[in-house]
Amino acid sequence: MTVRQDKVNSLIQREVSAFLVTEKPLGITGLVTIIGVDTAPDLETAKVFYSVVGQDFDAVAEVLQKNIYDIQGMLLDKFVMRKVPRITFVPDRSGEYARHISDLIANLHQEDGPEKPQE
């Protein structure tokens, strides 16, 4: 990854995060965190990875997709670049998966009962 890609990634992450915080009427009631951005080497496209707490991923994906042109327009206004990457939102479900695994482990421990200390 080039230095320019790193800079564009961090700028997109910062600006999209700020947009989601300031634009309350979007209809997102949960906490949406922009995990990271992966910009293509040619700077044509960028994947924006997000995580959600307190709301369904599908509902947030629908809101983000509905407002993608506003977000893209905001990036066009903020960036002084010849090419501003076209963004797509990608859900990062790793937190949800980790919580699921943790619940499974807790259920296994609960079924086995408390461990008895070895004498």
PDB file of C-alpha atoms in Angstrom:
ATOM      1  CA  MET A   1       0.000   0.000   0.000  1.00  0.00           C
ATOM      2  CA  THR A   2       1.367   3.384  -0.964  1.00  0.00           C
ATOM      3  CA  VAL A   3       1.632   6.448   1.238  1.00  0.00           C
ATOM      4  CA  ARG A   4      -1.023   8.146  -0.872  1.00  0.00           C
ATOM      5  CA  GLN A   5      -3.426   5.241  -0.371  1.00  0.00           C
ATOM      6  CA  ASP A   6      -2.841   5.403   3.388  1.00  0.00           C
ATOM      7  CA  LYS A   7      -3.605   9.123   3.425  1.00  0.00           C
ATOM      8  CA  VAL A   8      -6.748   8.704   1.318  1.00  0.00           C
ATOM      9  CA  ASN A   9      -7.886   5.809   3.535  1.00  0.00           C
ATOM     10  CA  SER A  10      -7.530   7.834   6.719  1.00  0.00           C
ATOM     11  CA  LEU A  11      -9.211  10.889   5.186  1.00  0.00           C
ATOM     12  CA  ILE A  12     -12.186   8.877   3.966  1.00  0.00           C
ATOM     13  CA  GLN A  13     -12.485   7.147   7.336  1.00  0.00           C
ATOM     14  CA  ARG A  14     -12.422  10.454   9.203  1.00  0.00           C
ATOM     15  CA  GLU A  15     -14.869  12.251   6.899  1.00  0.00           C
ATOM     16  CA  VAL A  16     -17.401   9.416   6.674  1.00  0.00           C
ATOM     17  CA  SER A  17     -17.292   9.011  10.473  1.00  0.00           C
ATOM     18  CA  ALA A  18     -17.876  12.738  10.925  1.00  0.00           C
ATOM     19  CA  PHE A  19     -20.746  12.658   8.422  1.00  0.00           C
ATOM     20  CA  LEU A  20     -22.463   9.822  10.299  1.00  0.00           C
ATOM     21  CA  VAL A  21     -22.112  11.685  13.598  1.00  0.00           C
ATOM     22  CA  THR A  22     -23.377  15.040  12.328  1.00  0.00           C
ATOM     23  CA  GLU A  23     -26.213  13.767  10.119  1.00  0.00           C
ATOM     24  CA  LYS A  24     -28.656  12.573  12.797  1.00  0.00           C
ATOM     25  CA  PRO A  25     -31.774  12.404  10.559  1.00  0.00           C
ATOM     26  CA  LEU A  26     -30.327   9.404   8.723  1.00  0.00           C
ATOM     27  CA  GLY A  27     -32.386   7.069  10.908  1.00  0.00           C
ATOM     28  CA  ILE A  28     -29.513   5.155  12.469  1.00  0.00           C
ATOM     29  CA  THR A  29     -30.308   4.533  16.128  1.00  0.00           C
ATOM     30  CA  GLY A  30     -27.362   2.251  16.925  1.00  0.00           C
ATOM     31  CA  LEU A  31     -23.666   2.956  17.062  1.00  0.00           C
ATOM     32  CA  VAL A  32     -21.962   2.716  13.667  1.00  0.00           C
ATOM     33  CA  THR A  33     -18.174   2.599  13.687  1.00  0.00           C
ATOM     34  CA  ILE A  34     -16.070   2.975  10.575  1.00  0.00           C
ATOM     35  CA  ILE A  35     -13.499   0.228  11.114  1.00  0.00           C
ATOM     36  CA  GLY A  36     -11.299   0.987   8.140  1.00  0.00           C
ATOM     37  CA  VAL A  37     -11.061   1.870   4.475  1.00  0.00           C
ATOM     38  CA  ASP A  38      -9.357  -0.044   1.683  1.00  0.00           C
ATOM     39  CA  THR A  39      -8.678   2.076  -1.396  1.00  0.00           C
ATOM     40  CA  ALA A  40      -7.717   0.471  -4.701  1.00  0.00           C
ATOM     41  CA  PRO A  41      -4.213   1.285  -5.989  1.00  0.00           C
ATOM     42  CA  ASP A  42      -5.677   3.327  -8.859  1.00  0.00           C
ATOM     43  CA  LEU A  43      -7.788   5.350  -6.346  1.00  0.00           C
ATOM     44  CA  GLU A  44     -10.948   4.596  -8.350  1.00  0.00           C
ATOM     45  CA  THR A  45     -12.799   2.718  -5.606  1.00  0.00           C
ATOM     46  CA  ALA A  46     -12.721   2.406  -1.840  1.00  0.00           C
ATOM     47  CA  LYS A  47     -14.352  -0.136   0.448  1.00  0.00           C
ATOM     48  CA  VAL A  48     -15.545   1.381   3.724  1.00  0.00           C
ATOM     49  CA  PHE A  49     -15.781  -1.276   6.444  1.00  0.00           C
ATOM     50  CA  TYR A  50     -18.249  -0.597   9.248  1.00  0.00           C
ATOM     51  CA  SER A  51     -19.454  -2.257  12.422  1.00  0.00           C
ATOM     52  CA  VAL A  52     -22.809  -1.831  14.150  1.00  0.00           C
ATOM     53  CA  VAL A  53     -23.847  -2.075  17.798  1.00  0.00           C
ATOM     54  CA  GLY A  54     -27.451  -1.721  18.923  1.00  0.00           C
ATOM     55  CA  GLN A  55     -29.126  -2.019  15.538  1.00  0.00           C
ATOM     56  CA  ASP A  56     -29.554  -4.600  12.792  1.00  0.00           C
ATOM     57  CA  PHE A  57     -26.820  -4.696  10.115  1.00  0.00           C
ATOM     58  CA  ASP A  58     -29.420  -4.888   7.343  1.00  0.00           C
ATOM     59  CA  ALA A  59     -31.223  -1.751   8.533  1.00  0.00           C
ATOM     60  CA  VAL A  60     -27.958   0.198   8.698  1.00  0.00           C
ATOM     61  CA  ALA A  61     -26.871  -1.128   5.290  1.00  0.00           C
ATOM     62  CA  GLU A  62     -30.150   0.102   3.816  1.00  0.00           C
ATOM     63  CA  VAL A  63     -29.697   3.583   5.320  1.00  0.00           C
ATOM     64  CA  LEU A  64     -26.080   3.814   4.154  1.00  0.00           C
ATOM     65  CA  GLN A  65     -26.987   2.684   0.647  1.00  0.00           C
ATOM     66  CA  LYS A  66     -29.862   5.176   0.536  1.00  0.00           C
ATOM     67  CA  ASN A  67     -27.502   8.023   1.504  1.00  0.00           C
ATOM     68  CA  ILE A  68     -24.414   6.925  -0.430  1.00  0.00           C
ATOM     69  CA  TYR A  69     -24.765   9.739  -2.986  1.00  0.00           C
ATOM     70  CA  ASP A  70     -24.876  12.365  -0.226  1.00  0.00           C
ATOM     71  CA  ILE A  71     -21.793  10.838   1.395  1.00  0.00           C
ATOM     72  CA  GLN A  72     -19.992  10.627  -1.950  1.00  0.00           C
ATOM     73  CA  GLY A  73     -20.920  14.253  -2.676  1.00  0.00           C
ATOM     74  CA  MET A  74     -19.560  15.324   0.704  1.00  0.00           C
ATOM     75  CA  LEU A  75     -16.263  13.588  -0.124  1.00  0.00           C
ATOM     76  CA  LEU A  76     -16.144  15.349  -3.506  1.00  0.00           C
ATOM     77  CA  ASP A  77     -16.601  18.704  -1.750  1.00  0.00           C
ATOM     78  CA  LYS A  78     -13.997  18.011   0.957  1.00  0.00           C
ATOM     79  CA  PHE A  79     -11.198  16.470  -1.109  1.00  0.00           C
ATOM     80  CA  VAL A  80      -8.936  18.446  -3.399  1.00  0.00           C
ATOM     81  CA  MET A  81      -8.069  15.568  -5.702  1.00  0.00           C
ATOM     82  CA  ARG A  82      -8.547  14.872  -9.352  1.00  0.00           C
ATOM     83  CA  LYS A  83     -10.060  11.457  -8.596  1.00  0.00           C
ATOM     84  CA  VAL A  84     -12.090  10.866  -5.469  1.00  0.00           C
ATOM     85  CA  PRO A  85     -12.641   7.133  -4.940  1.00  0.00           C
ATOM     86  CA  ARG A  86     -16.158   5.802  -5.409  1.00  0.00           C
ATOM     87  CA  ILE A  87     -17.105   4.270  -2.059  1.00  0.00           C
ATOM     88  CA  THR A  88     -18.957   1.090  -1.227  1.00  0.00           C
ATOM     89  CA  PHE A  89     -19.949   0.054   2.282  1.00  0.00           C
ATOM     90  CA  VAL A  90     -18.962  -3.392   3.549  1.00  0.00           C
ATOM     91  CA  PRO A  91     -20.252  -4.681   6.905  1.00  0.00           C
ATOM     92  CA  ASP A  92     -17.630  -6.023   9.311  1.00  0.00           C
ATOM     93  CA  ARG A  93     -19.396  -8.764  11.240  1.00  0.00           C
ATOM     94  CA  SER A  94     -16.338  -9.968  13.165  1.00  0.00           C
ATOM     95  CA  GLY A  95     -17.639  -8.477  16.436  1.00  0.00           C
ATOM     96  CA  GLU A  96     -20.973 -10.226  15.966  1.00  0.00           C
ATOM     97  CA  TYR A  97     -19.172 -13.498  15.219  1.00  0.00           C
ATOM     98  CA  ALA A  98     -16.913 -13.135  18.279  1.00  0.00           C
ATOM     99  CA  ARG A  99     -19.961 -12.514  20.487  1.00  0.00           C
ATOM    100  CA  HIS A 100     -21.618 -15.641  19.041  1.00  0.00           C
ATOM    101  CA  ILE A 101     -18.536 -17.790  19.792  1.00  0.00           C
ATOM    102  CA  SER A 102     -18.340 -16.336  23.295  1.00  0.00           C
ATOM    103  CA  ASP A 103     -22.010 -17.203  23.897  1.00  0.00           C
ATOM    104  CA  LEU A 104     -21.431 -20.767  22.676  1.00  0.00           C
ATOM    105  CA  ILE A 105     -18.490 -21.194  25.050  1.00  0.00           C
ATOM    106  CA  ALA A 106     -20.505 -19.752  27.942  1.00  0.00           C
ATOM    107  CA  ASN A 107     -23.345 -22.180  27.191  1.00  0.00           C
ATOM    108  CA  LEU A 108     -20.920 -25.112  27.178  1.00  0.00           C
ATOM    109  CA  HIS A 109     -19.543 -24.088  30.574  1.00  0.00           C
ATOM    110  CA  GLN A 110     -23.066 -23.634  31.911  1.00  0.00           C
ATOM    111  CA  GLU A 111     -24.133 -27.122  30.745  1.00  0.00           C
ATOM    112  CA  ASP A 112     -21.044 -28.754  32.284  1.00  0.00           C
ATOM    113  CA  GLY A 113     -21.570 -27.022  35.598  1.00  0.00           C
ATOM    114  CA  PRO A 114     -18.915 -25.330  37.688  1.00  0.00           C
ATOM    115  CA  GLU A 115     -15.472 -26.832  37.587  1.00  0.00           C
ATOM    116  CA  LYS A 116     -14.350 -28.640  40.711  1.00  0.00           C
ATOM    117  CA  PRO A 117     -10.853 -27.881  41.940  1.00  0.00           C
ATOM    118  CA  GLN A 118      -8.436 -30.784  41.679  1.00  0.00           C
ATOM    119  CA  GLU A 119      -7.155 -32.137  44.964  1.00  0.00           C
TER     120      GLU A 119
END
